[in-house]
Amino acid sequence: MTPTERNRIVERLAVEGLDALVRDAALRDAVRGDAELRALVRALADVDGRLAALPTPPAPEALVTRAIAAGREVTPDPVALETSPAPVASAPATARSSRWLRAVDTVVAFSDRMPIGVRVVGGSLAVGALALVVAVPALLVTRGGDSANTDDMPIMADGRFATAVVQEEMEWDESETAAYEDRGEGAFGGDGWAEDAPAEAPARMALGGEVTDEMNGLGGLGALGTGSGGGGMPSGSTGLGGRGLDGLIAGNDDGDAFGRGPGAMNRPAGAPRSTSSTTARMPAAAPASPPPPPADPAPDNGYVDQTVREGRVAETERSRLAPEGGRGTNGRGRPDQGQRQQNLLVDDLEERAFEGVEEEGEMQLGHALNSAIGQRGALAEVFGEGDDALSNDFGGTLAPGDTGVANGDFARSDRSSGRVQTRTSPDADDDGRFAYEVGNARDGAYRQERSGELAQELDREQTVATLTFQDGQTPDAVVDPNAVFDIVLEEPEEATEEEAAPANAYFNQRAGQDGERLAAFASSPDRALAASWLAERERVDGVETQPATGYWRNTYVPGDPLVRGLQQQVREAGGAAAGLLDGARRPAQPYDPPTNAAMAVYVHADQSAVDGPRRMLVEVGLQGTERQTGRRPAMNVGVVLDLRSADASDSDAVCALMESLADARDIGDRFSIVVAGREGELLVPADGFGWGAVRVACDRLFGDEADLGRGGLDLATAWDRAFDTVLATDDPTAALGSSFVWVVSPGLSPMDTALLEGRAHTAAVDGVPTSVVGLNGGGDTALLDRVALAGQGHRRLVGSAEDAEAVVDAEITAISRVVARAVRLRIRLAPGVQLVDVLGSERLDEARAEQVRQAEQAIDQRLSRNLGIQADRGDDEDGIQIVIPAFMADDHHVILLDVIADGPGAVVDVTARYKDLVHLRNGVSRAHLSLPRGDVEPGPLALNVRRNLVAWDVARALTSAGAQMDAGSRDAAIAELRRAASLVRGLRAMVPGFATDVSLDADLELLADAIATTGGAPHGDPAVARALRAAGWLKLFTAPDTGDDR
Amino acid sequence: MCVDVDARSGPGTTRRMLGAMPQVDPPSNVIALADRREDDGARWLVAFGEGDRDAFELFVRRWADVVYATITRSGVTGADRDDLFQEVWIKVARAARSFDGARAVAPWLLTIVMNAVRDARRSRAAGEAARTDALDIERVDPAPAPRDHVEAVETAEWLAEAVADLPDGQREAVVLCAVQGRSQAEAAEALGVPVNTVKTSLRRGRMALAQALARRRTVAAREGGR
């Protein structure tokens, strides 16, 4: 687990507590495997338990009595009849929008609350006093004490003013609620769908299959509360039981192990898995919070009826979802209210009965279903003509009207075991339909076995009634199911020899049985695209090569993208797009962290042997040690707040960053803040930096009196000012990196980047790096990267105020995570090996090469002075030279080279020289690659190289699609994503070893989500564009080469 | 422990867990649960606003313990707490008509309480009181107890002080969410801040307390080993 991932988990645990462990199996796994996290969980659980158990002395009776007596004497202020939050169900049509009408309302309501005598007097007075019309505003004044804007200024409960009316958007018509509930009754009642299921509940929760798991899971938590141990607390007292907690952490996914423990709240023996359990397991929508506004029950909502027949999904007519339940809609005709699923429904079952399935057809149907549900978490509900045939196989008589989901066990089963989990039991399935669910099945062997099982089980007249994705990523956005289905369901065709040939030639072997089998799932276009792609990778003739010498651009930009923050920011902006960031993960690499050196270098190729001239991919991998270098020194930081284009929405994040800096300040730290785009310039000087100064600065920048966007410094001048401030107090003997400039910006323009690049480089040579923080996604991250690269710093993103503390901590402590400095990578190709390209990089011109030399030598000299590591830089070397200013602990980086070798023998020799900050010495790591002659199947390492190449292509497609969305071309973005998905499908079908590759499954899933999200977004949706770009970046942790202007 | 706003709508699993723990005193989190599940007395408050004086007593008795606990856990104790308790109910009485009967009482009431606490803590007297008389725990059970129980009581006492010493935002979030078991959304409403701010404050507060508690244990273990 990387420090980034650990930090993310720590944050989540700190915010959500043990609830997060209960909800998320992956999180449990992560905690189980990490001693520090387990310790943290214990500590948090300990605190939570003790906090919740703090004795609450009851209010003394005498005090209560006195309070009652005093309160009874108080006459409630006749204020704020409109000042409390608006009624939830107030109808907009009757709302009083006019100040005058509201004033009348106020008077009427006011009088209603007066004693009758007062009302009489008031009424009498009112008769002759139309002048009240004039006086009414005066009455209104009493509400707010300010005649200016009191209409929009509600008073808080204690008489204070609030500044905004926040309830309007919650208003909706109660009649709609009633209709909604009525429909819900019909739609869900017979099917066991808890009507009070939470809008955000995962699909499986609503389906009921996981209910008992969670109840057992509760048992584990129950054990937490009553176990003994846990720090010496007496049994039954307030401590969190060690055994219970250990059960929570150490238990496997099986709910029994997870849930059993002393005092566990297990379901009593023999108790039915009842609806009440479901309710307990799934907290209902709070009565206090209104349900979401209902969607039109019968809109043309984009859902398309689908049926699986003869191995393919055929689109039928668009239909309107029936409002009532029943077989036609499977009781699930409810438009998506945020359950995060798509229901593809069949409402005319008789027409779709799948008759006369022959053996081949069985397999095809099974395969098609498997293809559909194996690539994304899905539930496919299949049912036959009669229940009799089914009950024989699975036991029990199936009654009508059930959910169709098998018992709860399979939801928590270990899918990697390949055990088929399609049981339907009488107490779980009453409607005579079988449910086949494959969650997020990523194991290829399992999918294949599942496919065969499905085919056998479908050996009767059956129809796929419902296909429900459980992707959890597409809440209430309008999704284009066609786009999704283009990805996951294709008509199977046989591959032609011609199409398969390039793959076979490229990988020196024929497709194995698995490959052939899976090839049937890919369409001809997929295979054609993959074949073309593979042929291009094979092509030797006419390929342009270039000298494998000189300095090349470094592609390693350390930093933490803070996925969660991005997710939140994207979710707030656009909803479904946030899901993209979940699936965008950097492929794991097979590099062992060195234990006796700061870093190590690895070299692999996508071939295990060659017979003659051959084009191949060479992967150069860098891996940092897991050790860190100790506590951070005193820091000297000049912060540049770029507020030229910032608005109020950035205020939280900016202020949180500044406050976090104040929190993080330690003895000897010197922080200062310079602002660009606002008056004030040196906003907080280093001598006056502190909590109070930061708060005052925030108020100045974003308070009511703030003069937003007026005057102030330009960004370059602000950077100069910050740099001067830092340099004035820089200690040349301090650790390199302890002084730096930190640019905080919502986004840089190309002009900004050009201006800052040169400055950042100069400062870096002087020993002052420049790091960049992007607010709210940071705009074009490639521009931020350029500044961070030139400044030898880091690039980080802040999605919300919540991320600020983590970002500040990461940046301030980054210096202690740097394990190697001035990493000089020399890649020498053997004679006869030609360089086609270094993916994502470029050969630097002489001017930029000189900058790299200067920066390298500056680090070299400074570390020599400060740490006594002998200076050894200054000479150029032969081969490709890449200089990485700093490398982080427990991090890795991949560089892919496209080369042509003339035959067997030596291919490449790689040397990494670096300043080892762990052992305070000059370090060297070497690796070389030589391929034997022969026809050897590619091994796992070779497959990994290919996988990295595919990941590169996927990342490039996502980034490119983001750019297309930015340009307002949604169709082009979708086309780009579809091309990538088609390529992955084709490669998976044609390349042996890819058939069961889980990372390709994840790529397909990611692309399917991207297509669905993009298809459901308006043209040029900035949130989706940002999410696509971020997903592309996250896929590699570096900017894929998209042919930008550099 | 606060439940996430998305997972709100009822007590979270941790809440149930904690609610299941045997308690000597009425646990505040159970109170929080109760005031969500049961009648929160809104009708009495509305009635009082409309002139029914007796309704005020019913309302006060319904919420007195919650208010008292909130004030105590916020670090206001002793005479200041009693004064503040009175002051809160007078404010409640005055503001009764501003309450919308269609809404939940808890956030509305806690807004008043937390504002009053903030004001009180700003004064030197309240601050001193918070440090010098943080807990009444010893008065709750002064009887001789086994070593473990003594340790538990001492830890609780220490923890209450630690909570009271947290920065304002963190303390308020911890009291409302972790001590009283309210949702982050409720806490945000009561405090008049965005939910994300509550999350941040809660995270900082819980981490600070967890670290401090771990340090305390380490020190205790070291001293115990001598």
CSV table of C-alpha atoms in Angstrom, one decimal, chain A residues 10-19 22-23 40 43-68 70-81 83-88 110 113-114 155-160 167 170 198 200 218 221-222 224-226 230-234 236-240 265 280-281 283-289 340 564 568 571-572 652 656 659-660 663 691 800-806, chain B residues 1-4 6-18 20-23 25-29 31 36 46 48-51 53-58 60-61 64-65 68-69 72-73 81-83 85-86 89-91 93-100 102-104 108-109 111-112 115-116 118-119 122 135-137 140 148-149 151-152 155-157 159-160 163 170 174 178-180 184 189-190 192 194 196-197 199-200 202-204 206-207 209-211 213-214 217:
chain,number,residue,atom,x,y,z
A,10,VAL,CA,-6.8,7.2,7.4
A,11,GLU,CA,-8.8,10.1,6.3
A,12,ARG,CA,-11.8,8.0,5.6
A,13,LEU,CA,-11.6,6.2,8.9
A,14,ALA,CA,-11.2,9.4,10.7
A,15,VAL,CA,-14.4,10.9,9.1
A,16,GLU,CA,-16.6,7.8,8.8
A,17,GLY,CA,-15.3,5.7,11.6
A,18,LEU,CA,-16.1,2.1,11.9
A,19,ASP,CA,-19.1,2.5,9.7
A,22,VAL,CA,-18.8,-2.2,7.8
A,23,ARG,CA,-19.8,-0.8,4.5
A,40,LEU,CA,-5.5,3.5,14.0
A,43,ALA,CA,-7.4,4.0,18.5
A,44,LEU,CA,-10.4,5.5,16.8
A,45,ALA,CA,-12.7,2.8,18.1
A,46,ASP,CA,-11.3,3.4,21.6
A,47,VAL,CA,-12.0,7.1,21.3
A,48,ASP,CA,-15.4,6.7,19.8
A,49,GLY,CA,-16.5,4.2,22.4
A,50,ARG,CA,-15.3,6.3,25.2
A,51,LEU,CA,-16.8,9.5,23.8
A,52,ALA,CA,-20.1,7.9,23.3
A,53,ALA,CA,-20.0,6.5,26.7
A,54,LEU,CA,-19.1,9.6,28.5
A,55,PRO,CA,-21.4,9.9,31.5
A,56,THR,CA,-24.2,12.3,31.0
A,57,PRO,CA,-25.2,13.7,34.2
A,58,PRO,CA,-28.9,14.4,34.1
A,59,ALA,CA,-30.0,18.0,34.5
A,60,PRO,CA,-30.7,18.6,38.2
A,61,GLU,CA,-34.4,18.8,38.9
A,62,ALA,CA,-34.0,22.1,40.7
A,63,LEU,CA,-32.4,23.6,37.7
A,64,VAL,CA,-35.0,22.3,35.4
A,65,THR,CA,-37.8,23.6,37.5
A,66,ARG,CA,-36.1,27.0,37.6
A,67,ALA,CA,-35.8,27.0,33.9
A,68,ILE,CA,-39.4,26.1,33.4
A,70,ALA,CA,-38.4,31.4,34.0
A,71,GLY,CA,-39.4,30.3,30.5
A,72,ARG,CA,-43.1,30.3,31.3
A,73,GLU,CA,-42.7,34.0,32.1
A,74,VAL,CA,-41.2,34.8,28.8
A,75,THR,CA,-43.5,35.9,26.1
A,76,PRO,CA,-42.3,34.5,22.8
A,77,ASP,CA,-41.1,37.2,20.5
A,78,PRO,CA,-43.6,37.9,17.7
A,79,VAL,CA,-40.9,37.5,15.1
A,80,ALA,CA,-39.9,35.3,12.3
A,81,LEU,CA,-43.1,33.8,11.2
A,83,THR,CA,-37.8,33.3,9.5
A,84,SER,CA,-37.7,29.6,10.4
A,85,PRO,CA,-36.9,27.4,7.5
A,86,ALA,CA,-39.6,27.1,5.0
A,87,PRO,CA,-42.0,24.2,5.3
A,88,VAL,CA,-40.9,21.2,3.5
A,110,PHE,CA,-49.3,37.4,13.4
A,113,ARG,CA,-51.3,34.1,17.1
A,114,MET,CA,-52.6,36.9,19.1
A,155,ILE,CA,-33.3,34.9,11.5
A,156,MET,CA,-31.7,31.9,13.1
A,157,ALA,CA,-33.5,30.3,15.9
A,158,ASP,CA,-31.8,32.3,18.6
A,159,GLY,CA,-32.4,35.6,16.9
A,160,ARG,CA,-29.3,35.8,14.9
A,167,GLN,CA,-34.8,26.0,1.9
A,170,MET,CA,-36.2,21.6,-0.9
A,198,PRO,CA,-31.9,4.9,1.0
A,200,GLU,CA,-27.7,6.0,-2.0
A,218,LEU,CA,-23.4,-6.1,13.0
A,221,LEU,CA,-19.8,-4.6,15.9
A,222,GLY,CA,-22.0,-5.7,18.7
A,224,LEU,CA,-17.1,-4.5,19.8
A,225,GLY,CA,-19.3,-3.0,22.3
A,226,THR,CA,-19.3,-5.7,24.8
A,230,GLY,CA,-9.3,-3.3,24.7
A,231,GLY,CA,-7.1,-1.5,27.1
A,232,GLY,CA,-8.1,-2.9,30.4
A,233,MET,CA,-11.7,-2.0,30.4
A,234,PRO,CA,-13.9,-4.2,32.5
A,236,GLY,CA,-19.4,-5.0,29.8
A,237,SER,CA,-18.1,-1.6,30.4
A,238,THR,CA,-17.5,1.1,28.0
A,239,GLY,CA,-14.4,-0.2,26.3
A,240,LEU,CA,-14.3,-1.6,22.9
A,265,MET,CA,-26.0,-9.0,17.7
A,280,ALA,CA,-32.7,-2.5,10.4
A,281,ARG,CA,-29.9,-3.1,8.1
A,283,PRO,CA,-31.6,2.8,7.6
A,284,ALA,CA,-34.6,4.3,6.1
A,285,ALA,CA,-34.7,7.7,4.7
A,286,ALA,CA,-35.0,10.0,7.6
A,287,PRO,CA,-38.4,11.2,8.3
A,288,ALA,CA,-36.9,14.6,8.8
A,289,SER,CA,-35.4,14.8,5.4
A,340,ARG,CA,-27.4,3.8,-8.9
A,564,ARG,CA,-11.2,11.3,-3.0
A,568,GLN,CA,-16.1,14.9,-4.3
A,571,ARG,CA,-19.6,14.7,-7.8
A,572,GLU,CA,-20.7,18.1,-6.6
A,652,ASP,CA,-13.4,27.2,1.6
A,656,ALA,CA,-8.7,25.6,4.7
A,659,GLU,CA,-5.6,27.2,8.2
A,660,SER,CA,-4.0,23.9,7.7
A,663,ASP,CA,-2.0,24.0,12.1
A,691,TRP,CA,-4.0,31.3,13.1
A,800,SER,CA,-12.5,20.6,-1.4
A,801,ALA,CA,-11.6,22.1,1.9
A,802,GLU,CA,-11.6,18.6,3.3
A,803,ASP,CA,-8.5,17.8,1.4
A,804,ALA,CA,-6.5,20.8,2.6
A,805,GLU,CA,-5.0,19.3,5.6
A,806,ALA,CA,-3.8,16.2,3.8
B,1,MET,CA,-19.7,8.7,15.7
B,2,CYS,CA,-21.3,10.7,13.0
B,3,VAL,CA,-22.8,9.0,10.1
B,4,ASP,CA,-22.1,10.3,6.7
B,6,ASP,CA,-25.4,10.1,2.6
B,7,ALA,CA,-25.8,7.2,4.9
B,8,ARG,CA,-28.0,9.3,7.2
B,9,SER,CA,-31.6,8.6,7.8
B,10,GLY,CA,-31.1,6.6,10.8
B,11,PRO,CA,-28.5,5.5,13.2
B,12,GLY,CA,-25.5,4.0,11.6
B,13,THR,CA,-24.1,0.7,12.5
B,14,THR,CA,-21.5,2.1,14.9
B,15,ARG,CA,-24.3,4.0,16.5
B,16,ARG,CA,-26.2,0.8,17.0
B,17,MET,CA,-23.1,-0.8,18.3
B,18,LEU,CA,-22.4,1.9,20.8
B,20,ALA,CA,-25.8,-1.6,22.6
B,21,MET,CA,-23.1,-0.9,25.1
B,22,PRO,CA,-24.2,-1.2,28.7
B,23,GLN,CA,-24.1,2.1,30.4
B,25,ASP,CA,-25.6,6.6,33.0
B,26,PRO,CA,-28.0,7.5,30.3
B,27,PRO,CA,-25.7,7.5,27.3
B,28,SER,CA,-25.9,10.6,25.3
B,29,ASN,CA,-25.9,8.7,22.1
B,31,ILE,CA,-30.6,10.1,23.8
B,36,ARG,CA,-34.8,11.0,16.3
B,46,VAL,CA,-45.4,25.2,18.7
B,48,PHE,CA,-46.1,27.3,23.6
B,49,GLY,CA,-45.4,29.7,20.8
B,50,GLU,CA,-49.2,29.9,20.4
B,51,GLY,CA,-49.7,30.7,24.1
B,53,ARG,CA,-47.7,28.0,28.9
B,54,ASP,CA,-47.9,24.4,30.2
B,55,ALA,CA,-46.5,23.1,27.0
B,56,PHE,CA,-43.2,24.7,27.8
B,57,GLU,CA,-42.7,22.5,30.8
B,58,LEU,CA,-43.3,19.4,28.7
B,60,VAL,CA,-38.1,21.5,28.7
B,61,ARG,CA,-38.4,18.1,30.4
B,64,ALA,CA,-33.4,19.2,29.5
B,65,ASP,CA,-30.9,16.4,29.8
B,68,TYR,CA,-27.5,20.0,30.0
B,69,ALA,CA,-25.2,17.3,28.6
B,72,THR,CA,-21.3,20.1,30.0
B,73,ARG,CA,-19.5,18.3,27.3
B,81,ARG,CA,-23.2,25.8,33.3
B,82,ASP,CA,-26.2,26.3,35.5
B,83,ASP,CA,-26.5,29.9,34.3
B,85,PHE,CA,-28.8,26.3,31.1
B,86,GLN,CA,-31.2,28.9,32.3
B,89,TRP,CA,-34.2,28.0,27.9
B,90,ILE,CA,-35.1,31.6,28.1
B,91,LYS,CA,-33.8,32.0,24.6
B,93,ALA,CA,-38.9,30.5,25.0
B,94,ARG,CA,-38.3,33.8,23.2
B,95,ALA,CA,-37.6,32.2,19.9
B,96,ALA,CA,-40.4,29.6,20.1
B,97,ARG,CA,-42.4,31.3,17.4
B,98,SER,CA,-39.5,31.1,15.0
B,99,PHE,CA,-39.6,27.3,15.2
B,100,ASP,CA,-41.2,25.6,12.2
B,102,ALA,CA,-42.6,20.8,10.3
B,103,ARG,CA,-39.0,20.5,11.1
B,104,ALA,CA,-36.9,18.6,13.6
B,108,TRP,CA,-33.0,24.2,16.0
B,109,LEU,CA,-32.5,23.7,19.6
B,111,THR,CA,-28.2,26.0,17.3
B,112,ILE,CA,-29.3,28.0,20.3
B,115,ASN,CA,-24.3,29.7,20.1
B,116,ALA,CA,-24.9,30.2,23.8
B,118,ARG,CA,-19.7,29.9,22.2
B,119,ASP,CA,-20.7,33.1,23.8
B,122,ARG,CA,-15.5,33.6,25.0
B,135,LEU,CA,-16.3,16.9,35.1
B,136,ASP,CA,-18.7,15.7,37.6
B,137,ILE,CA,-17.8,12.1,37.0
B,140,VAL,CA,-21.5,10.2,39.9
B,148,ASP,CA,-10.1,-1.1,35.8
B,149,HIS,CA,-13.0,0.9,36.7
B,151,GLU,CA,-8.8,3.6,35.1
B,152,ALA,CA,-12.0,3.9,33.0
B,155,THR,CA,-9.7,8.1,31.3
B,156,ALA,CA,-13.2,9.4,30.8
B,157,GLU,CA,-12.4,12.4,33.0
B,159,LEU,CA,-11.1,12.6,27.7
B,160,ALA,CA,-13.8,15.1,28.7
B,163,VAL,CA,-12.7,17.4,24.3
B,170,GLN,CA,-13.5,20.6,16.5
B,174,VAL,CA,-17.0,16.1,18.3
B,178,ALA,CA,-19.1,11.6,18.4
B,179,VAL,CA,-20.6,12.3,21.9
B,180,GLN,CA,-24.3,12.8,21.1
B,184,GLN,CA,-23.1,15.3,10.3
B,189,GLU,CA,-27.4,22.6,10.5
B,190,ALA,CA,-27.0,23.2,14.2
B,192,GLY,CA,-24.6,26.8,10.6
B,194,PRO,CA,-21.3,23.3,5.6
B,196,ASN,CA,-17.7,19.4,4.8
B,197,THR,CA,-16.6,21.7,7.5
B,199,LYS,CA,-16.4,16.5,8.5
B,200,THR,CA,-13.1,18.3,8.6
B,202,LEU,CA,-14.6,16.0,13.2
B,203,ARG,CA,-11.7,14.3,11.5
B,204,ARG,CA,-9.2,16.6,13.1
B,206,ARG,CA,-11.1,12.6,16.5
B,207,MET,CA,-7.6,12.2,15.2
B,209,LEU,CA,-8.1,12.7,20.6
B,210,ALA,CA,-7.1,9.3,19.3
B,211,GLN,CA,-3.5,10.3,19.2
B,213,LEU,CA,-5.3,8.9,24.0
B,214,ALA,CA,-2.7,6.6,22.5
B,217,ARG,CA,-1.8,4.9,27.2
